[in-house]
Amino acid sequence: MALYMVVDFFASLIQWILAEYKLNNLWTMHYYLPLQYGFTVWVLSSWLRTTEQRVARYSIPVFTSIWLIVFVTIEEVTRLSVVNKPVESALLVFLSMYVIFFLNKEARIPLLSHPGFLFSSLTLVYFIGVMMLFLLGNNILTVSTEVLGQAWMIQSIVGIMKNVGYSVALVVPASTKETSV
């Protein structure tokens, strides 16, 4: 999880620097997408049973292959992702809900104090917002870049809150991370 947070921080930093210089930073989101999916699935799946964990982790190369095909054939690197990012978000929303359901059924500790619940909940909220932003993003862009900028600011704030929450989940004592399998 710490590696994901470091990579996510640098991706956000690069995007912010490019935006400050009024350069198109959308290409960074396109290239970062499979890494973000892979890291998030890897961490989320760590709270699942072996079979479910394996299925979730096998989805990483499958998603990356589909991402590459769509990226090369459909997506425009200078525009918001209309296929890959919403699909990634939907998959991560589903996996987050599944992990919460699994932990609710299997956890030996109160669900609200379980790091997997915290990580899954934050992932769920963040990627629902991201999915909506990217589904509506190019339409918002036709209204005005100012409106899109405001929507992007909200997404950034939610992303910061997500990473702060991930940090909290990271420091939860390891003894509370066990679930019955």
PDB file of C-alpha atoms in Angstrom:
ATOM      1  CA  MET A   1       0.000   0.000   0.000  1.00  0.00           C
ATOM      2  CA  ALA A   2       2.887   2.357   0.761  1.00  0.00           C
ATOM      3  CA  LEU A   3       4.305   1.842  -2.740  1.00  0.00           C
ATOM      4  CA  TYR A   4       0.902   2.668  -4.247  1.00  0.00           C
ATOM      5  CA  MET A   5       0.703   5.864  -2.195  1.00  0.00           C
ATOM      6  CA  VAL A   6       4.174   6.980  -3.319  1.00  0.00           C
ATOM      7  CA  VAL A   7       3.435   6.262  -6.988  1.00  0.00           C
ATOM      8  CA  ASP A   8       0.033   7.972  -6.698  1.00  0.00           C
ATOM      9  CA  PHE A   9       1.652  11.027  -5.117  1.00  0.00           C
ATOM     10  CA  PHE A  10       4.182  11.377  -7.935  1.00  0.00           C
ATOM     11  CA  ALA A  11       1.511  10.886 -10.603  1.00  0.00           C
ATOM     12  CA  SER A  12      -0.553  13.649  -8.985  1.00  0.00           C
ATOM     13  CA  LEU A  13       2.522  15.867  -8.695  1.00  0.00           C
ATOM     14  CA  ILE A  14       3.349  15.472 -12.398  1.00  0.00           C
ATOM     15  CA  GLN A  15      -0.266  16.237 -13.327  1.00  0.00           C
ATOM     16  CA  TRP A  16      -0.284  19.326 -11.113  1.00  0.00           C
ATOM     17  CA  ILE A  17       3.033  20.655 -12.499  1.00  0.00           C
ATOM     18  CA  LEU A  18       1.858  20.203 -16.091  1.00  0.00           C
ATOM     19  CA  ALA A  19      -1.424  21.958 -15.271  1.00  0.00           C
ATOM     20  CA  GLU A  20       0.434  24.859 -13.647  1.00  0.00           C
ATOM     21  CA  TYR A  21       2.366  25.372 -16.888  1.00  0.00           C
ATOM     22  CA  LYS A  22      -0.924  25.137 -18.834  1.00  0.00           C
ATOM     23  CA  LEU A  23       0.225  21.920 -20.529  1.00  0.00           C
ATOM     24  CA  ASN A  24      -2.114  19.063 -21.277  1.00  0.00           C
ATOM     25  CA  ASN A  25      -1.756  16.544 -18.451  1.00  0.00           C
ATOM     26  CA  LEU A  26      -4.436  14.083 -19.543  1.00  0.00           C
ATOM     27  CA  TRP A  27      -1.837  11.762 -21.057  1.00  0.00           C
ATOM     28  CA  THR A  28      -0.455  11.112 -17.552  1.00  0.00           C
ATOM     29  CA  MET A  29      -3.842   9.833 -16.419  1.00  0.00           C
ATOM     30  CA  HIS A  30      -4.070   7.501 -19.396  1.00  0.00           C
ATOM     31  CA  TYR A  31      -0.643   5.978 -18.755  1.00  0.00           C
ATOM     32  CA  TYR A  32      -1.083   5.781 -14.974  1.00  0.00           C
ATOM     33  CA  LEU A  33      -4.426   3.989 -15.209  1.00  0.00           C
ATOM     34  CA  PRO A  34      -3.182   0.354 -15.417  1.00  0.00           C
ATOM     35  CA  LEU A  35      -0.749   0.957 -12.550  1.00  0.00           C
ATOM     36  CA  GLN A  36      -3.497   2.423 -10.404  1.00  0.00           C
ATOM     37  CA  TYR A  37      -5.800  -0.483 -11.216  1.00  0.00           C
ATOM     38  CA  GLY A  38      -3.095  -3.040 -10.470  1.00  0.00           C
ATOM     39  CA  PHE A  39      -2.045  -1.521  -7.144  1.00  0.00           C
ATOM     40  CA  THR A  40      -5.622  -1.037  -5.970  1.00  0.00           C
ATOM     41  CA  VAL A  41      -6.715  -4.565  -6.916  1.00  0.00           C
ATOM     42  CA  TRP A  42      -3.619  -6.040  -5.288  1.00  0.00           C
ATOM     43  CA  VAL A  43      -4.301  -4.290  -1.986  1.00  0.00           C
ATOM     44  CA  LEU A  44      -8.063  -4.914  -2.012  1.00  0.00           C
ATOM     45  CA  SER A  45      -7.576  -8.589  -2.818  1.00  0.00           C
ATOM     46  CA  SER A  46      -5.266  -9.036   0.163  1.00  0.00           C
ATOM     47  CA  TRP A  47      -8.367  -9.189   2.383  1.00  0.00           C
ATOM     48  CA  LEU A  48     -10.038 -11.956   0.367  1.00  0.00           C
ATOM     49  CA  ARG A  49      -9.807 -15.742   0.463  1.00  0.00           C
ATOM     50  CA  THR A  50      -7.235 -17.385  -1.786  1.00  0.00           C
ATOM     51  CA  THR A  51      -9.661 -18.221  -4.606  1.00  0.00           C
ATOM     52  CA  GLU A  52     -11.198 -14.747  -4.782  1.00  0.00           C
ATOM     53  CA  GLN A  53      -7.754 -13.211  -4.354  1.00  0.00           C
ATOM     54  CA  ARG A  54      -6.436 -15.166  -7.325  1.00  0.00           C
ATOM     55  CA  VAL A  55      -9.388 -14.151  -9.526  1.00  0.00           C
ATOM     56  CA  ALA A  56      -8.985 -10.486  -8.581  1.00  0.00           C
ATOM     57  CA  ARG A  57      -5.257 -10.540  -9.259  1.00  0.00           C
ATOM     58  CA  TYR A  58      -5.687 -12.329 -12.593  1.00  0.00           C
ATOM     59  CA  SER A  59      -7.886  -9.421 -13.622  1.00  0.00           C
ATOM     60  CA  ILE A  60      -4.827  -7.140 -13.574  1.00  0.00           C
ATOM     61  CA  PRO A  61      -3.167  -8.459 -16.767  1.00  0.00           C
ATOM     62  CA  VAL A  62      -6.595  -8.908 -18.393  1.00  0.00           C
ATOM     63  CA  PHE A  63      -7.530  -5.296 -17.630  1.00  0.00           C
ATOM     64  CA  THR A  64      -4.105  -4.059 -18.773  1.00  0.00           C
ATOM     65  CA  SER A  65      -4.484  -5.901 -22.096  1.00  0.00           C
ATOM     66  CA  ILE A  66      -7.947  -4.460 -22.670  1.00  0.00           C
ATOM     67  CA  TRP A  67      -6.706  -1.015 -21.598  1.00  0.00           C
ATOM     68  CA  LEU A  68      -3.923  -1.196 -24.191  1.00  0.00           C
ATOM     69  CA  ILE A  69      -6.271  -2.228 -27.003  1.00  0.00           C
ATOM     70  CA  VAL A  70      -8.787   0.513 -26.153  1.00  0.00           C
ATOM     71  CA  PHE A  71      -6.029   3.068 -25.630  1.00  0.00           C
ATOM     72  CA  VAL A  72      -4.491   2.378 -29.035  1.00  0.00           C
ATOM     73  CA  THR A  73      -7.776   2.140 -30.963  1.00  0.00           C
ATOM     74  CA  ILE A  74     -10.390   4.359 -29.267  1.00  0.00           C
ATOM     75  CA  GLU A  75      -9.099   6.711 -26.582  1.00  0.00           C
ATOM     76  CA  GLU A  76      -7.532  10.072 -27.383  1.00  0.00           C
ATOM     77  CA  VAL A  77      -4.511  10.824 -25.220  1.00  0.00           C
ATOM     78  CA  THR A  78      -5.344  14.548 -25.099  1.00  0.00           C
ATOM     79  CA  ARG A  79      -8.961  14.038 -23.945  1.00  0.00           C
ATOM     80  CA  LEU A  80     -10.570  12.532 -20.904  1.00  0.00           C
ATOM     81  CA  SER A  81     -10.878   8.766 -20.955  1.00  0.00           C
ATOM     82  CA  VAL A  82     -14.416   7.801 -21.939  1.00  0.00           C
ATOM     83  CA  VAL A  83     -13.918   4.022 -21.844  1.00  0.00           C
ATOM     84  CA  ASN A  84     -10.917   2.881 -19.814  1.00  0.00           C
ATOM     85  CA  LYS A  85     -11.300   5.114 -16.738  1.00  0.00           C
ATOM     86  CA  PRO A  86     -15.051   4.509 -16.272  1.00  0.00           C
ATOM     87  CA  VAL A  87     -14.504   0.757 -16.747  1.00  0.00           C
ATOM     88  CA  GLU A  88     -11.609   0.772 -14.277  1.00  0.00           C
ATOM     89  CA  SER A  89     -13.714   2.738 -11.800  1.00  0.00           C
ATOM     90  CA  ALA A  90     -16.697   0.387 -12.172  1.00  0.00           C
ATOM     91  CA  LEU A  91     -14.494  -2.672 -11.611  1.00  0.00           C
ATOM     92  CA  LEU A  92     -12.886  -1.136  -8.526  1.00  0.00           C
ATOM     93  CA  VAL A  93     -16.283  -0.072  -7.153  1.00  0.00           C
ATOM     94  CA  PHE A  94     -17.519  -3.643  -7.562  1.00  0.00           C
ATOM     95  CA  LEU A  95     -14.402  -5.133  -5.948  1.00  0.00           C
ATOM     96  CA  SER A  96     -14.580  -2.636  -3.069  1.00  0.00           C
ATOM     97  CA  MET A  97     -18.214  -3.567  -2.410  1.00  0.00           C
ATOM     98  CA  TYR A  98     -17.309  -7.258  -2.549  1.00  0.00           C
ATOM     99  CA  VAL A  99     -14.466  -6.793  -0.037  1.00  0.00           C
ATOM    100  CA  ILE A 100     -16.792  -4.884   2.310  1.00  0.00           C
ATOM    101  CA  PHE A 101     -19.387  -7.659   1.997  1.00  0.00           C
ATOM    102  CA  PHE A 102     -16.715 -10.315   2.615  1.00  0.00           C
ATOM    103  CA  LEU A 103     -15.278  -8.508   5.645  1.00  0.00           C
ATOM    104  CA  ASN A 104     -18.739  -7.941   7.081  1.00  0.00           C
ATOM    105  CA  LYS A 105     -19.308 -11.685   6.918  1.00  0.00           C
ATOM    106  CA  GLU A 106     -15.848 -12.907   7.933  1.00  0.00           C
ATOM    107  CA  ALA A 107     -14.098 -10.309  10.105  1.00  0.00           C
ATOM    108  CA  ARG A 108     -13.143 -11.235  13.669  1.00  0.00           C
ATOM    109  CA  ILE A 109     -12.929  -7.590  14.714  1.00  0.00           C
ATOM    110  CA  PRO A 110     -15.550  -4.819  14.426  1.00  0.00           C
ATOM    111  CA  LEU A 111     -15.916  -3.879  10.786  1.00  0.00           C
ATOM    112  CA  LEU A 112     -15.414  -0.145  11.370  1.00  0.00           C
ATOM    113  CA  SER A 113     -11.981  -0.746  12.892  1.00  0.00           C
ATOM    114  CA  HIS A 114     -10.827  -3.102  10.126  1.00  0.00           C
ATOM    115  CA  PRO A 115      -8.220  -1.567   7.767  1.00  0.00           C
ATOM    116  CA  GLY A 116      -9.721  -3.467   4.832  1.00  0.00           C
ATOM    117  CA  PHE A 117     -13.070  -1.831   5.465  1.00  0.00           C
ATOM    118  CA  LEU A 118     -11.467   1.611   5.586  1.00  0.00           C
ATOM    119  CA  PHE A 119      -9.465   1.016   2.403  1.00  0.00           C
ATOM    120  CA  SER A 120     -12.464  -0.466   0.577  1.00  0.00           C
ATOM    121  CA  SER A 121     -14.821   2.309   1.675  1.00  0.00           C
ATOM    122  CA  LEU A 122     -12.433   5.037   0.574  1.00  0.00           C
ATOM    123  CA  THR A 123     -11.823   3.267  -2.719  1.00  0.00           C
ATOM    124  CA  LEU A 124     -15.571   2.929  -3.235  1.00  0.00           C
ATOM    125  CA  VAL A 125     -16.316   6.615  -2.627  1.00  0.00           C
ATOM    126  CA  TYR A 126     -13.359   7.855  -4.669  1.00  0.00           C
ATOM    127  CA  PHE A 127     -13.987   5.709  -7.728  1.00  0.00           C
ATOM    128  CA  ILE A 128     -17.734   6.397  -7.803  1.00  0.00           C
ATOM    129  CA  GLY A 129     -16.832  10.076  -8.041  1.00  0.00           C
ATOM    130  CA  VAL A 130     -14.132   9.445 -10.631  1.00  0.00           C
ATOM    131  CA  MET A 131     -16.481   7.298 -12.715  1.00  0.00           C
ATOM    132  CA  MET A 132     -19.070  10.077 -12.794  1.00  0.00           C
ATOM    133  CA  LEU A 133     -16.470  12.742 -13.567  1.00  0.00           C
ATOM    134  CA  PHE A 134     -15.032  10.799 -16.476  1.00  0.00           C
ATOM    135  CA  LEU A 135     -18.425   9.773 -17.854  1.00  0.00           C
ATOM    136  CA  LEU A 136     -19.525  13.421 -17.839  1.00  0.00           C
ATOM    137  CA  GLY A 137     -16.096  15.017 -18.287  1.00  0.00           C
ATOM    138  CA  ASN A 138     -15.974  15.576 -22.024  1.00  0.00           C
ATOM    139  CA  ASN A 139     -19.559  16.900 -21.917  1.00  0.00           C
ATOM    140  CA  ILE A 140     -18.585  19.267 -19.088  1.00  0.00           C
ATOM    141  CA  LEU A 141     -15.550  20.315 -21.135  1.00  0.00           C
ATOM    142  CA  THR A 142     -17.858  21.454 -23.945  1.00  0.00           C
ATOM    143  CA  VAL A 143     -19.655  23.725 -21.438  1.00  0.00           C
ATOM    144  CA  SER A 144     -16.427  25.404 -20.339  1.00  0.00           C
ATOM    145  CA  THR A 145     -12.961  24.556 -19.152  1.00  0.00           C
ATOM    146  CA  GLU A 146     -13.725  26.525 -15.980  1.00  0.00           C
ATOM    147  CA  VAL A 147     -16.580  24.168 -15.044  1.00  0.00           C
ATOM    148  CA  LEU A 148     -14.373  21.160 -15.768  1.00  0.00           C
ATOM    149  CA  GLY A 149     -11.622  22.727 -13.646  1.00  0.00           C
ATOM    150  CA  GLN A 150     -14.024  23.048 -10.712  1.00  0.00           C
ATOM    151  CA  ALA A 151     -15.112  19.435 -11.104  1.00  0.00           C
ATOM    152  CA  TRP A 152     -11.464  18.407 -11.272  1.00  0.00           C
ATOM    153  CA  MET A 153     -10.746  20.352  -8.067  1.00  0.00           C
ATOM    154  CA  ILE A 154     -13.451  18.367  -6.254  1.00  0.00           C
ATOM    155  CA  GLN A 155     -11.948  15.135  -7.593  1.00  0.00           C
ATOM    156  CA  SER A 156      -8.517  16.214  -6.359  1.00  0.00           C
ATOM    157  CA  ILE A 157      -9.837  16.983  -2.880  1.00  0.00           C
ATOM    158  CA  VAL A 158     -11.566  13.601  -2.696  1.00  0.00           C
ATOM    159  CA  GLY A 159      -8.326  11.978  -3.927  1.00  0.00           C
ATOM    160  CA  ILE A 160      -6.342  13.671  -1.173  1.00  0.00           C
ATOM    161  CA  MET A 161      -8.883  12.495   1.402  1.00  0.00           C
ATOM    162  CA  LYS A 162      -8.604   8.983  -0.047  1.00  0.00           C
ATOM    163  CA  ASN A 163      -4.821   8.984   0.331  1.00  0.00           C
ATOM    164  CA  VAL A 164      -5.018  10.330   3.886  1.00  0.00           C
ATOM    165  CA  GLY A 165      -7.441   7.514   4.685  1.00  0.00           C
ATOM    166  CA  TYR A 166      -5.145   4.999   3.005  1.00  0.00           C
ATOM    167  CA  SER A 167      -2.381   6.280   5.297  1.00  0.00           C
ATOM    168  CA  VAL A 168      -4.580   5.632   8.315  1.00  0.00           C
ATOM    169  CA  ALA A 169      -5.306   2.108   7.032  1.00  0.00           C
ATOM    170  CA  LEU A 170      -1.570   1.588   6.587  1.00  0.00           C
ATOM    171  CA  VAL A 171      -0.779   2.371  10.228  1.00  0.00           C
ATOM    172  CA  VAL A 172      -3.558   0.221  11.718  1.00  0.00           C
ATOM    173  CA  PRO A 173      -1.804  -2.466  13.778  1.00  0.00           C
ATOM    174  CA  ALA A 174      -1.091  -5.631  11.811  1.00  0.00           C
ATOM    175  CA  SER A 175      -2.932  -7.776  14.370  1.00  0.00           C
ATOM    176  CA  THR A 176      -6.232  -6.229  13.283  1.00  0.00           C
ATOM    177  CA  LYS A 177      -5.654  -7.129   9.628  1.00  0.00           C
ATOM    178  CA  GLU A 178      -6.414 -10.818  10.168  1.00  0.00           C
ATOM    179  CA  THR A 179      -9.722 -12.252   9.056  1.00  0.00           C
ATOM    180  CA  SER A 180     -10.961 -15.782   9.264  1.00  0.00           C
ATOM    181  CA  VAL A 181     -10.382 -17.515   5.974  1.00  0.00           C
TER     182      VAL A 181
END
